[in-house]
JSON list of C-alpha atoms in Angstrom, two decimals:
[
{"chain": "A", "resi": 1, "resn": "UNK", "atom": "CA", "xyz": [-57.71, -62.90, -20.75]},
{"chain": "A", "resi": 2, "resn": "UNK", "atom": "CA", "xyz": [-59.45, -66.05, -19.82]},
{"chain": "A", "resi": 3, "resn": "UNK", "atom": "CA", "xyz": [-56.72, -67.24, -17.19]},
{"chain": "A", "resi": 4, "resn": "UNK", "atom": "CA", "xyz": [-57.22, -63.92, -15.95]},
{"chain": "A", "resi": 5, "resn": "UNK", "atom": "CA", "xyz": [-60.47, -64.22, -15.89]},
{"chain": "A", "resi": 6, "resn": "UNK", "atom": "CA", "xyz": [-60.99, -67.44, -14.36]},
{"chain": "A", "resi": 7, "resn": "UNK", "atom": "CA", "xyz": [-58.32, -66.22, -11.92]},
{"chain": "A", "resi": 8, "resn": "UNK", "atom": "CA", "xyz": [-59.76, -63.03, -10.73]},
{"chain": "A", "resi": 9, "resn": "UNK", "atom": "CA", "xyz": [-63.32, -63.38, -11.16]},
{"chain": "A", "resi": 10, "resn": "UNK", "atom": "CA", "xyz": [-66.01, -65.25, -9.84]},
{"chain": "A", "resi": 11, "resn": "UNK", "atom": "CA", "xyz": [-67.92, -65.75, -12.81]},
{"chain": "A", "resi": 12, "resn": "UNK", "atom": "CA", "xyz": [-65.42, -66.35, -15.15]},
{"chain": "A", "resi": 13, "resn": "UNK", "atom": "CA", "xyz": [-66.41, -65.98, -18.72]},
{"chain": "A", "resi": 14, "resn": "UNK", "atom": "CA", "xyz": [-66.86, -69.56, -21.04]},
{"chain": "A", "resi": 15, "resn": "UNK", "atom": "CA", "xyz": [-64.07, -70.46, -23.44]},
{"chain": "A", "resi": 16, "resn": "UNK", "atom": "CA", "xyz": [-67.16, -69.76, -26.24]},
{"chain": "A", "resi": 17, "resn": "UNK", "atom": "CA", "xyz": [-67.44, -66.00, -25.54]},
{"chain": "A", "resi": 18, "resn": "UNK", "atom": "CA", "xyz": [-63.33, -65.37, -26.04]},
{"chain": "A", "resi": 19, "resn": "UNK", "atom": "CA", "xyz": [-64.00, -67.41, -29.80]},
{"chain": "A", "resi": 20, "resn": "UNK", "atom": "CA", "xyz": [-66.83, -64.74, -30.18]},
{"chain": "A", "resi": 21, "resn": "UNK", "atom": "CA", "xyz": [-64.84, -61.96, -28.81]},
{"chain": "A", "resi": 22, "resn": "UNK", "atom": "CA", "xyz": [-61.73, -62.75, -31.22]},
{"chain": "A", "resi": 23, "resn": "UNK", "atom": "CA", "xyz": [-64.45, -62.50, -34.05]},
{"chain": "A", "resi": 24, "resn": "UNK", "atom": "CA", "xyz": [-63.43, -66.65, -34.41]},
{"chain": "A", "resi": 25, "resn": "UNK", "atom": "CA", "xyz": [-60.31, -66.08, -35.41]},
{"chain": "A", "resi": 26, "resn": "UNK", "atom": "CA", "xyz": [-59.41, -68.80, -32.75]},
{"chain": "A", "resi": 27, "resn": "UNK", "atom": "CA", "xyz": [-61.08, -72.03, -32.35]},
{"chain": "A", "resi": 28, "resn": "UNK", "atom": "CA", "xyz": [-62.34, -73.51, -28.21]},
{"chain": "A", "resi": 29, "resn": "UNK", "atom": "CA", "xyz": [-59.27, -75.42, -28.77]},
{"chain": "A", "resi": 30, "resn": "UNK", "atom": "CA", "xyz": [-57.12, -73.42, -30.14]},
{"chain": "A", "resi": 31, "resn": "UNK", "atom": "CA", "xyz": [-57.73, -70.89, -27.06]},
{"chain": "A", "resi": 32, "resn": "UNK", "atom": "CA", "xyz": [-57.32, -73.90, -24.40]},
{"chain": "A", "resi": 33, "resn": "UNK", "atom": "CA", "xyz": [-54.17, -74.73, -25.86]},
{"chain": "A", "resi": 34, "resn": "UNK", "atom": "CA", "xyz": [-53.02, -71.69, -25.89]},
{"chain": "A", "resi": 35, "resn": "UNK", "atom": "CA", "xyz": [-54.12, -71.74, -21.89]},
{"chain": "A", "resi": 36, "resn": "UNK", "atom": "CA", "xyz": [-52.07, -75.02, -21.15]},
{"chain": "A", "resi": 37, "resn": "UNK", "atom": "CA", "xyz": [-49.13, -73.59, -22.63]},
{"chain": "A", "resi": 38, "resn": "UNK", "atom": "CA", "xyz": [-49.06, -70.52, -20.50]},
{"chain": "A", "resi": 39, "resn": "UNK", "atom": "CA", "xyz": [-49.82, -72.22, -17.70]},
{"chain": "A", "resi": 40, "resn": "UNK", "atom": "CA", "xyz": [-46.90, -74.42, -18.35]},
{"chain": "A", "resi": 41, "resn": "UNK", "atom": "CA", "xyz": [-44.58, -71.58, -18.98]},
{"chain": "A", "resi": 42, "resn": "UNK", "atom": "CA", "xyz": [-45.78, -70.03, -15.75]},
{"chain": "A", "resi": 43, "resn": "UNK", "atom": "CA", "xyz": [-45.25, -73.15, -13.52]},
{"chain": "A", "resi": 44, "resn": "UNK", "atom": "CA", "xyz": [-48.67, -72.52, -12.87]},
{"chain": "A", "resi": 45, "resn": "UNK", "atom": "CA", "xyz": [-47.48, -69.64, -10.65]},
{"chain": "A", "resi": 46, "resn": "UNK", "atom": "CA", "xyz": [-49.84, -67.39, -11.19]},
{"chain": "A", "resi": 47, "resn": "UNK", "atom": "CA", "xyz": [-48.78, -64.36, -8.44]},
{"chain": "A", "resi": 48, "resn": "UNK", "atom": "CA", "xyz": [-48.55, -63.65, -4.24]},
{"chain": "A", "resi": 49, "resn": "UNK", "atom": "CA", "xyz": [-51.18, -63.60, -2.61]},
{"chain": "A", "resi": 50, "resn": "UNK", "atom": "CA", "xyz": [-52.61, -60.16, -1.52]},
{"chain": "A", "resi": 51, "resn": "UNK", "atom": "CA", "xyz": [-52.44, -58.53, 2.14]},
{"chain": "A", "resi": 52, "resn": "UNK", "atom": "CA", "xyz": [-55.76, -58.74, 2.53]},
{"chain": "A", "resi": 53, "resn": "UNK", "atom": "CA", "xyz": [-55.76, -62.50, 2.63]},
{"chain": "A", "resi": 54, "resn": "UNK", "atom": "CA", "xyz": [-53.05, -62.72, 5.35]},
{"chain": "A", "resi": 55, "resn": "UNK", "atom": "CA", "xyz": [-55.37, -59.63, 6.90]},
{"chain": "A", "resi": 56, "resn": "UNK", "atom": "CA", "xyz": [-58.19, -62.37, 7.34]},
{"chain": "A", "resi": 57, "resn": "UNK", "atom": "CA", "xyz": [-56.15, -65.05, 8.85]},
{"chain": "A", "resi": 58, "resn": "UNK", "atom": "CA", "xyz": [-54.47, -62.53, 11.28]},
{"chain": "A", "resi": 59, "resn": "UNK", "atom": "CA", "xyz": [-57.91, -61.29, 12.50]},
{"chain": "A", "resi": 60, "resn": "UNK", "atom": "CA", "xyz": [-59.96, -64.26, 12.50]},
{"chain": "A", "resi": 61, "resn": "UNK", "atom": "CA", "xyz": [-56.72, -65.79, 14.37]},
{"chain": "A", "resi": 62, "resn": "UNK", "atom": "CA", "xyz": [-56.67, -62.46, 16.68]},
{"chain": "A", "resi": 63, "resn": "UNK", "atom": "CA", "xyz": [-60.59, -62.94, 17.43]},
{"chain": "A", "resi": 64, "resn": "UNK", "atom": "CA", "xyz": [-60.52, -58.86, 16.49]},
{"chain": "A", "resi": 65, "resn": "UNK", "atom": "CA", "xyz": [-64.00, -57.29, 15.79]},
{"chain": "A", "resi": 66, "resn": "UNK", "atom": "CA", "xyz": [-64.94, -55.62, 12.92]},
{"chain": "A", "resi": 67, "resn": "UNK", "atom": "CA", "xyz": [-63.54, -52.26, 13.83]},
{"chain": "A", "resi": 68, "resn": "UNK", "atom": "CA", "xyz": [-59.66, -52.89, 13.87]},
{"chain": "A", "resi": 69, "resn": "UNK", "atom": "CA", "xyz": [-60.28, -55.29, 10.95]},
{"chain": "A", "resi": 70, "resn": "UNK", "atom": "CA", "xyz": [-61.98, -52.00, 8.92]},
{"chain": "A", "resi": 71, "resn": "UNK", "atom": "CA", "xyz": [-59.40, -49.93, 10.12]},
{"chain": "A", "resi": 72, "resn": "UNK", "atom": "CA", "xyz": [-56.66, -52.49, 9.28]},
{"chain": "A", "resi": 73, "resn": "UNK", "atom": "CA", "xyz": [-58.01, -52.80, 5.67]},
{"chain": "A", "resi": 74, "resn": "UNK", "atom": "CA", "xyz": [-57.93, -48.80, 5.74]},
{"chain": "A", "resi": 75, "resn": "UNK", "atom": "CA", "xyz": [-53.82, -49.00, 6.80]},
{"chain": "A", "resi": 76, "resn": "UNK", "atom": "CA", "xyz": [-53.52, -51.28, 4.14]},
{"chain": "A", "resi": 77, "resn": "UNK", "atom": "CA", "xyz": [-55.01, -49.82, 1.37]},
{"chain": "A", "resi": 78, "resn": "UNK", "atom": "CA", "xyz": [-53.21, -45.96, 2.01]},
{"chain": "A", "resi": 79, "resn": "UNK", "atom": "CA", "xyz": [-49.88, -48.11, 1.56]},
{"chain": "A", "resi": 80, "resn": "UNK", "atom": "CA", "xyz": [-50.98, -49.07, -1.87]},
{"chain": "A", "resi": 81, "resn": "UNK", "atom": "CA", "xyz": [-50.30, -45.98, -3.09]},
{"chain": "A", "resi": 82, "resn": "UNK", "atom": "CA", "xyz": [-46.84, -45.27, -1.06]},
{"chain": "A", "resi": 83, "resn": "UNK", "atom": "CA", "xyz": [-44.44, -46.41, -3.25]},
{"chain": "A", "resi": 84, "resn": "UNK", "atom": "CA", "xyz": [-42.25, -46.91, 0.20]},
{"chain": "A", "resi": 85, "resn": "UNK", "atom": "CA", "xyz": [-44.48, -49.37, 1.03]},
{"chain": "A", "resi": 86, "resn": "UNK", "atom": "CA", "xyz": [-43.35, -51.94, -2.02]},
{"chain": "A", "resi": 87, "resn": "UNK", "atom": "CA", "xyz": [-40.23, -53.24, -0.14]},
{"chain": "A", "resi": 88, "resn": "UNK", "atom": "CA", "xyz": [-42.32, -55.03, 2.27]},
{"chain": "A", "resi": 89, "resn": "UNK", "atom": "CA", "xyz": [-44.11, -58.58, 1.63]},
{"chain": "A", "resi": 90, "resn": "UNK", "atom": "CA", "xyz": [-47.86, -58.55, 2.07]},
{"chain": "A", "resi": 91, "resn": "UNK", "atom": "CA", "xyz": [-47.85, -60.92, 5.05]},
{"chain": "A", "resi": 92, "resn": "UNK", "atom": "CA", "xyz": [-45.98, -57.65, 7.09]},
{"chain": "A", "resi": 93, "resn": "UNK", "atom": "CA", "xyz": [-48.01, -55.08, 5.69]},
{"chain": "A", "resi": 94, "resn": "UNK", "atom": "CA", "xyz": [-50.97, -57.28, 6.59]},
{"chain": "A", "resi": 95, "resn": "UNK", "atom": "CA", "xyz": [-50.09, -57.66, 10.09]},
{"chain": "A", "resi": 96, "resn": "UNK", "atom": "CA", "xyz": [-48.32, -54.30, 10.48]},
{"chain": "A", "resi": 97, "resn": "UNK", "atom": "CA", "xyz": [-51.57, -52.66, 9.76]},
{"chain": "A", "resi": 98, "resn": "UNK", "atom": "CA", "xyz": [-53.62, -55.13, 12.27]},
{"chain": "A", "resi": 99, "resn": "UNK", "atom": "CA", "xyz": [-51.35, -54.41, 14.94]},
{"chain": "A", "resi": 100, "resn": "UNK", "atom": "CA", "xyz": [-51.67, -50.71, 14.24]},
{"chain": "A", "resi": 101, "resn": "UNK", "atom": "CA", "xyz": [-55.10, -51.40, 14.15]},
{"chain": "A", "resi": 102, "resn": "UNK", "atom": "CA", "xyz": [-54.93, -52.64, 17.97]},
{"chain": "A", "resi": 103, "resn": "UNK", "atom": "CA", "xyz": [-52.89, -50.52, 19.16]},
{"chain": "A", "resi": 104, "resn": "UNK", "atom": "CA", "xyz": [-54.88, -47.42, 17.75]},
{"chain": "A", "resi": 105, "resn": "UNK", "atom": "CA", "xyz": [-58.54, -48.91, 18.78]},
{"chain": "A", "resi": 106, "resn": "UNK", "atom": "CA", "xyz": [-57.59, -49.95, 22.04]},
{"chain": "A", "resi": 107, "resn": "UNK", "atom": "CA", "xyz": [-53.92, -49.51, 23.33]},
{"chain": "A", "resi": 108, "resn": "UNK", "atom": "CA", "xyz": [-53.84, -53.46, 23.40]},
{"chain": "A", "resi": 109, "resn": "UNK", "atom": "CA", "xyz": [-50.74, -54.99, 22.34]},
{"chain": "A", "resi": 110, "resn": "UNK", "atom": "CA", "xyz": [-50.04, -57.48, 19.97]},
{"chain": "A", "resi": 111, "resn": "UNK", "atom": "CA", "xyz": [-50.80, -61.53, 21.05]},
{"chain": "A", "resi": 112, "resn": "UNK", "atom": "CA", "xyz": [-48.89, -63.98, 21.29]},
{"chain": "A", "resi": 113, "resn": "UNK", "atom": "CA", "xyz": [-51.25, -66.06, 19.29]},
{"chain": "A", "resi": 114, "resn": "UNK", "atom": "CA", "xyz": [-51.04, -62.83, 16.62]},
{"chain": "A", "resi": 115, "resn": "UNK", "atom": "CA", "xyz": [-47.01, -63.50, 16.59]},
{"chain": "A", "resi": 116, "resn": "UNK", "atom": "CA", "xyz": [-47.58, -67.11, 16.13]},
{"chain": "A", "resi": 117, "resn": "UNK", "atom": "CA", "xyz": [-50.14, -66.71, 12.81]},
{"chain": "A", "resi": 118, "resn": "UNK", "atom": "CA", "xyz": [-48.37, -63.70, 11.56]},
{"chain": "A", "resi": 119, "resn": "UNK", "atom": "CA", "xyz": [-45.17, -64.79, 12.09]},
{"chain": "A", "resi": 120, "resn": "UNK", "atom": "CA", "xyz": [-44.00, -61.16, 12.87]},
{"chain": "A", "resi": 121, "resn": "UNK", "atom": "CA", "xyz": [-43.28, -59.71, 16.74]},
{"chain": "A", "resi": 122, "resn": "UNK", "atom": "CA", "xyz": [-44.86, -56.27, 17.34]},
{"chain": "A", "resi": 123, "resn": "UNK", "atom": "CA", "xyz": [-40.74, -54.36, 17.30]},
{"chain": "A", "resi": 124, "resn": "UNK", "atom": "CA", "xyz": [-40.36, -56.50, 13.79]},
{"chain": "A", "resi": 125, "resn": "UNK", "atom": "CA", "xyz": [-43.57, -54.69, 12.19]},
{"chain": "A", "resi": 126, "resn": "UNK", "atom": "CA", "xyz": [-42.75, -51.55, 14.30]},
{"chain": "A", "resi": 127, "resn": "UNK", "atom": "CA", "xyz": [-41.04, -49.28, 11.12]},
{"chain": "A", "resi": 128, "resn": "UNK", "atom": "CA", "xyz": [-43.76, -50.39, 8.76]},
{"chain": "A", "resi": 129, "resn": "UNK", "atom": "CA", "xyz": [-46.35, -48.90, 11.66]},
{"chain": "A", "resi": 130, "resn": "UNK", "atom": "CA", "xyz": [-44.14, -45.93, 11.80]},
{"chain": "A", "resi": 131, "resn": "UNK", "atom": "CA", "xyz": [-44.73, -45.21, 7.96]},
{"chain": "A", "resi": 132, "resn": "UNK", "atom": "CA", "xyz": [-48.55, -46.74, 8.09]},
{"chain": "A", "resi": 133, "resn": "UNK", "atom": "CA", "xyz": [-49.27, -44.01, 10.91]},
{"chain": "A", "resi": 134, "resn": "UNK", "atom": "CA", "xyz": [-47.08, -41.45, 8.89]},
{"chain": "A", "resi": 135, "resn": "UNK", "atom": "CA", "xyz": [-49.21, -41.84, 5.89]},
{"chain": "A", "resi": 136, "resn": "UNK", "atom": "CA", "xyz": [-52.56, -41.16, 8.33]},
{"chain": "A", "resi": 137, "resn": "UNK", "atom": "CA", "xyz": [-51.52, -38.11, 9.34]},
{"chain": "A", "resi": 138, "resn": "UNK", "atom": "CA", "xyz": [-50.73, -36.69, 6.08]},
{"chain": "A", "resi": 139, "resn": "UNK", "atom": "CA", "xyz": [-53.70, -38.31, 4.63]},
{"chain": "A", "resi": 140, "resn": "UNK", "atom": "CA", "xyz": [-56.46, -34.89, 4.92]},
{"chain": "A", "resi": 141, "resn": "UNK", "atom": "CA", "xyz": [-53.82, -32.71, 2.82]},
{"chain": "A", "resi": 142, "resn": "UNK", "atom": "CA", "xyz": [-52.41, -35.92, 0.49]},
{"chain": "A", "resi": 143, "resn": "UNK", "atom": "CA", "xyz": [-53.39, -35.51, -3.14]},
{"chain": "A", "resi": 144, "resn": "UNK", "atom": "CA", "xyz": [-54.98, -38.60, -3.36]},
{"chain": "A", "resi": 145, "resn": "UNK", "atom": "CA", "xyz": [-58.29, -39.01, -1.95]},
{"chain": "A", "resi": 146, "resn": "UNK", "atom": "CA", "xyz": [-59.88, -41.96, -3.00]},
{"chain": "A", "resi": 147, "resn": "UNK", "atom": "CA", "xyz": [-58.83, -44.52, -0.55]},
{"chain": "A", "resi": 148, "resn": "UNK", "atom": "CA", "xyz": [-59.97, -41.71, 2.31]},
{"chain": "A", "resi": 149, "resn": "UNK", "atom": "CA", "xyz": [-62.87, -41.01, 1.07]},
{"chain": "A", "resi": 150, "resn": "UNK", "atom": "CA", "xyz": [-64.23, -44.69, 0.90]},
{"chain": "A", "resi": 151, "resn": "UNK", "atom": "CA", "xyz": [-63.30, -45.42, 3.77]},
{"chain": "A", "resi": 152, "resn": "UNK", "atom": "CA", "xyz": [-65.62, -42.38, 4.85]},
{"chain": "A", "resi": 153, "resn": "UNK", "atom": "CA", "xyz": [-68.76, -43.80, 3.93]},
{"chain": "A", "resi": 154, "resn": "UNK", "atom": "CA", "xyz": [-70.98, -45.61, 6.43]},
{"chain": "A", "resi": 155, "resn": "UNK", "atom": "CA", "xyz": [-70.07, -48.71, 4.30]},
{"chain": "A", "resi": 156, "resn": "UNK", "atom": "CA", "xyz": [-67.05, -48.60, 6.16]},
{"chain": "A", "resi": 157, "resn": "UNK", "atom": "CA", "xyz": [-67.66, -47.75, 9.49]},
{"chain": "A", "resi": 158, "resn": "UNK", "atom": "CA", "xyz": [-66.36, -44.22, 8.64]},
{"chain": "A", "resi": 159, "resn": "UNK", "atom": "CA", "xyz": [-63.47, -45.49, 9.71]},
{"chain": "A", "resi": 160, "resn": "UNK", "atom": "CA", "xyz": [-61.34, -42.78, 8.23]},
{"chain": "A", "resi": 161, "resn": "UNK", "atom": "CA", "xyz": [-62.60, -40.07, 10.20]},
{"chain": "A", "resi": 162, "resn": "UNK", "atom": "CA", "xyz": [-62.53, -41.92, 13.86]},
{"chain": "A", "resi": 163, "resn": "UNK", "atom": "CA", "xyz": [-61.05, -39.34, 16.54]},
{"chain": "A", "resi": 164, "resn": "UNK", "atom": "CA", "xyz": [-58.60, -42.06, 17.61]},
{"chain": "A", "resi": 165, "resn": "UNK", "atom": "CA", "xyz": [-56.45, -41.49, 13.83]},
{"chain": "A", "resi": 166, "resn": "UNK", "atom": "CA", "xyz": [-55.40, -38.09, 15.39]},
{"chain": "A", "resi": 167, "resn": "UNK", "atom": "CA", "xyz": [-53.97, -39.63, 19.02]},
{"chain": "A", "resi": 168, "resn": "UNK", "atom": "CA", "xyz": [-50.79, -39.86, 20.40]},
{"chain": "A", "resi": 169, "resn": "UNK", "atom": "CA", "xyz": [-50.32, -43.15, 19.43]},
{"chain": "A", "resi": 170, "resn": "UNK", "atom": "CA", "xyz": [-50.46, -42.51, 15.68]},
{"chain": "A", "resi": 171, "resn": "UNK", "atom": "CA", "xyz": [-48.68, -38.59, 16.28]},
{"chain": "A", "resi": 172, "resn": "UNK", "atom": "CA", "xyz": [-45.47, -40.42, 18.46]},
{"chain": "A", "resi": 173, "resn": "UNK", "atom": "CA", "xyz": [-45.47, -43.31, 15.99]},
{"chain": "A", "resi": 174, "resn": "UNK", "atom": "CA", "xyz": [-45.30, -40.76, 12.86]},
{"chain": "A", "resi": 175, "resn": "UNK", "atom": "CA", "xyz": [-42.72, -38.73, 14.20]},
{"chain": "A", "resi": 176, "resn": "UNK", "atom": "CA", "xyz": [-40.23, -41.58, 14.19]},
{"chain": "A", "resi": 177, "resn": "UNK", "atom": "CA", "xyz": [-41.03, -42.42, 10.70]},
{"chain": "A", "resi": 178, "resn": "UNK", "atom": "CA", "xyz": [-37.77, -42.03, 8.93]}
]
């Protein structure tokens, strides 16, 4: 729990409140050594980073306002629970979704510059659009809700209900979704 902890959070708890938590059956040292030997075990390779981190670079790279970044981070987060989706690395989903993002908001295509700091052309993210605008248009009758209704809040830019998730753009690239 503490490398988790001090991985995940900001605030991470102190080594003092796991001894407390454990009702001290484990001494401060006891628990660090404990950490150093994970760590060790691990290689210190502690996991991938998340799409939403290559999302940042791609749109602070992109110059891309704060509308096709929301509805980017919308894109993404539907694919979390597409168990499709789990084939592709989050560097494509990431820039998949941005591109969608684009395309959707504005009919622009993707950069240069974009290819160069995602690493991706538009026709190599082009299926993962396919299924990303697939999963929009089945998103008002899917079971699951959650991610659709956040991103209907205000918080969000209501960015799940924009009249531009129901053009052609998203219909013609859903229709080739295999």
């Amino acid at each position: 729990m503490l490398i988790a902890s001090k991985y995940e959070e900001m605030y991470a708890p102190e080594v003092a409140d796991f001894v407390y938590i454990t009702d001290n059956a484990y001494t401060k040292s006891q628990i660090r050594s404990m950490e150093i030997l994970i760590l060790k075990n691990l290689n210190f390779n502690l996991g991938k980073p998340l799409p939403l981190h290559f999302l940042r670079r791609n749109s602070k790279a992109g110059q891309v306002d704060a509308q096709k970044h929301t509805l980017a981070k919308y894109l993404m987060e539907m694919s979390l629970v597409d168990y499709d989706m789990v084939q592709y690395n989050p560097s494509q989903i990431a820039a998949a979704a941005l591109c969608l993002s684009i395309r959707t908001l504005d009919q622009s295509e993707w950069t240069p510059t974009l290819q160069y700091y995602s690493t991706y052309s538009e026709e190599d993210l082009l299926p993962i659009m396919r299924h990303m605008a697939k999963n929009v248009t089945k998103s008002s009758t899917s079971k699951l809700q959650a991610v659709r209704n956040k991103y209907t809040s205000s918080k969000f830019m209501k960015i799940a209900s924009i009249p531009e998730l129901k053009s052609d753009t998203i219909q013609e690239l859903a229709a080739k979704a295999s």
